[in-house]
C-alpha positions as a printed NumPy array, in Angstrom:
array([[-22.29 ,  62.619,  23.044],
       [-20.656,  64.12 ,  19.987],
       [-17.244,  64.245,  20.536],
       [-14.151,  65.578,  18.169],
       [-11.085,  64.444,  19.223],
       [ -8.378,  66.159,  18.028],
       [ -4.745,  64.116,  17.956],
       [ -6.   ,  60.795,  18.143],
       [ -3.459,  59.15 ,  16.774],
       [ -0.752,  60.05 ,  19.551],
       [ -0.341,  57.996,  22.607],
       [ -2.909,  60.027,  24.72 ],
       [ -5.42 ,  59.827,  22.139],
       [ -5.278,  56.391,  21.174],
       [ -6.329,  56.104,  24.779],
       [ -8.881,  58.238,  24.943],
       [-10.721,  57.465,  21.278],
       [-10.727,  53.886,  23.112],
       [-12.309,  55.111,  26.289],
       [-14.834,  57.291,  24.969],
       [-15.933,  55.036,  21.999],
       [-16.414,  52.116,  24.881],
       [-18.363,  54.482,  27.242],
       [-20.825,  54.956,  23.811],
       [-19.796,  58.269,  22.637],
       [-19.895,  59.203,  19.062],
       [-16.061,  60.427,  18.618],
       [-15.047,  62.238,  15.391],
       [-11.111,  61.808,  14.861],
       [ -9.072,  65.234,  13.623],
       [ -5.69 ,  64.98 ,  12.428],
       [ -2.677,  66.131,  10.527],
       [ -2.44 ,  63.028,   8.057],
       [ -4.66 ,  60.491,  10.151],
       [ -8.351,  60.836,  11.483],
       [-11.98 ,  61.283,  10.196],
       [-10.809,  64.535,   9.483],
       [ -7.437,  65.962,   8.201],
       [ -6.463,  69.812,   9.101],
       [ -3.52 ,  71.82 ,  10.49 ],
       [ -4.685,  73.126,  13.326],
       [ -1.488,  75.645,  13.284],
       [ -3.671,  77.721,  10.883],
       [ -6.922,  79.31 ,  12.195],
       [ -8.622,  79.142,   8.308],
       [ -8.142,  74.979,   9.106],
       [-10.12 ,  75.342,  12.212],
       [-12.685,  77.242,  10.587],
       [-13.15 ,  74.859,   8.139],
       [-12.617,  71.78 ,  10.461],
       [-15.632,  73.247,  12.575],
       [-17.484,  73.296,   9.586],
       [-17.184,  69.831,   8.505],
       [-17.336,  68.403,  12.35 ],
       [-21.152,  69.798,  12.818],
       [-22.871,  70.159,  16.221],
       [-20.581,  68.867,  18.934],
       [-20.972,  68.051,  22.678],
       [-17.473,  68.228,  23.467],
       [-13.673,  68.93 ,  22.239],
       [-10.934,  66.96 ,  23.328],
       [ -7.488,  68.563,  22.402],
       [ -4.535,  66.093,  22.861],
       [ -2.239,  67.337,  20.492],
       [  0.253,  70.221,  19.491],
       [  3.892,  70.432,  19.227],
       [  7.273,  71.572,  21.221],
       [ 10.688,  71.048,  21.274],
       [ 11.458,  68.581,  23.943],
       [ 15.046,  70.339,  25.273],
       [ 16.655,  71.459,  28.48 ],
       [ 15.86 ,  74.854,  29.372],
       [ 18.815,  76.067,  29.464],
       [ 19.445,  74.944,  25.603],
       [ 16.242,  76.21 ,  24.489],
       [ 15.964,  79.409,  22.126],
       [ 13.882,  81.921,  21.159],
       [ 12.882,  80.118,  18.162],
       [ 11.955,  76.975,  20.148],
       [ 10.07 ,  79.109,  22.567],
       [  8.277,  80.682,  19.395],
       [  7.709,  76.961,  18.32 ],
       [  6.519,  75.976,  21.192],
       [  3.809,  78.939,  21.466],
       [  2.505,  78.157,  17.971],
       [  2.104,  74.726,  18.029],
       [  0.334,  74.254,  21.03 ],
       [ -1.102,  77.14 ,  23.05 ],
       [ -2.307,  79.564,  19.627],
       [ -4.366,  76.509,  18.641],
       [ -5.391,  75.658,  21.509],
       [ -6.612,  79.291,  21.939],
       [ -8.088,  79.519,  18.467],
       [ -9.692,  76.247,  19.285],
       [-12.114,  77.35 ,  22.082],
       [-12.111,  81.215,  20.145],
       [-14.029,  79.496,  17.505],
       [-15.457,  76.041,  18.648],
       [-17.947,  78.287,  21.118],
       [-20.414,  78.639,  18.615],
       [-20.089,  74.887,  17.705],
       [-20.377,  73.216,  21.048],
       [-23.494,  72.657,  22.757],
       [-24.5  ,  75.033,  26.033],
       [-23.704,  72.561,  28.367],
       [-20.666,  71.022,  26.189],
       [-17.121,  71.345,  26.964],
       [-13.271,  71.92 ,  25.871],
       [-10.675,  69.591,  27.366],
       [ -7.18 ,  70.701,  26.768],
       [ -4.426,  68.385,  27.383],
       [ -1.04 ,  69.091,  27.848],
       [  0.586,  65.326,  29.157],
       [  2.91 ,  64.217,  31.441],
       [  5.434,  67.419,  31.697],
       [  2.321,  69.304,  33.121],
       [  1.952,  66.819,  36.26 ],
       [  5.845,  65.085,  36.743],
       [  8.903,  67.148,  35.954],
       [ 10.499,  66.128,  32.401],
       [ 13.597,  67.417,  31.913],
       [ 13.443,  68.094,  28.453],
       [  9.656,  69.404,  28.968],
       [ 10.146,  72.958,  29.546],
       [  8.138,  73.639,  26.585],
       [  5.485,  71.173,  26.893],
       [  4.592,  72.631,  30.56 ],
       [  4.715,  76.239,  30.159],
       [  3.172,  77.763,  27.749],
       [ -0.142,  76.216,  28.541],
       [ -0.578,  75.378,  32.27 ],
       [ -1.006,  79.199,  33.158],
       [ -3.418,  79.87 ,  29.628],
       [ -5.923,  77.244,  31.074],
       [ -7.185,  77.7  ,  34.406],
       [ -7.271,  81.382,  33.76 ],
       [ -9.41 ,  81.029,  30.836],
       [-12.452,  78.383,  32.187],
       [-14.527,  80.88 ,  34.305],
       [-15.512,  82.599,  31.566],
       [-16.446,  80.399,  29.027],
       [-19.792,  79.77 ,  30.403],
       [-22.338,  80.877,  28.189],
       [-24.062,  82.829,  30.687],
       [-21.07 ,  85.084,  31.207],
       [-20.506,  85.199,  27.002],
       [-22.516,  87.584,  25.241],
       [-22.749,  85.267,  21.969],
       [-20.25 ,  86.897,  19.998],
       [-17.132,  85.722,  20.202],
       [-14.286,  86.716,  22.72 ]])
């Protein structure tokens, strides 16, 4: 398989390039300043053009974004804002666009770590902004439910 995994560099992904690379898998590293590829993936036109130099893919692995780690009672606005646009918009724009670029029986994993399965106390962030986007959103990226264009 043809595999672009995005945040390899992190803890999670380190982990997972080794995994998948070991189980045969072609894997095509995205990051910020490390990886096969370099983009922000903050900015949709970086997606666009990561796409674009990833080719035809089988799969999309996602294990990376950013939050404030804080208590939730000392987070603000602005972290909340943070949190939203660091890791659940690209995470959105990421599927919103990779459709076209995965294969019809290819797949999106989105990972969101620890905070989502064991409380963290500082992991308010980390948890919520994603964990309610995700199960919501899987029924209907089947192909056979998608009309082609995108959603």
């Amino acid at each position: 398989m043809n595999i672009l995994l995005i945040g390899a560099a992190g803890t999670l992904g380190r982990a997972l390039h080794t995994t998948l690379r070991e189980r045969g898998h072609r894997i095509l590293t995205v990051g910020r300043t490390s990886g096969d590829l370099r983009y922000d993936l903050t900015a949709p036109e970086q997606i666009t053009a990561m796409y674009e130099a990833a080719g035809p893919l089988d799969a999309v692995v996602y294990a990376a974004g950013e939050v404030p780690y804080k208590p939730l009672p000392e987070m603000t606005p602005a972290d909340w804002h943070s949190a939203f646009t660091g890791k659940v918009l690209p995470q959105i724009e990421l599927v919103r666009q990779g459709l076209p670029h995965v294969a019809e029986r290819g797949s999106f994993t989105l990972i969101t770590g620890i905070p989502a399965r064991e409380p963290v106390r500082t992991g308010a962030a980390a948890r919520w902004p994603t964990a309610p986007w995700k199960p919501s959103s899987a029924p209907p990226l089947s192909r056979s439910h998608h009309s082609g264009s995108t959603p």
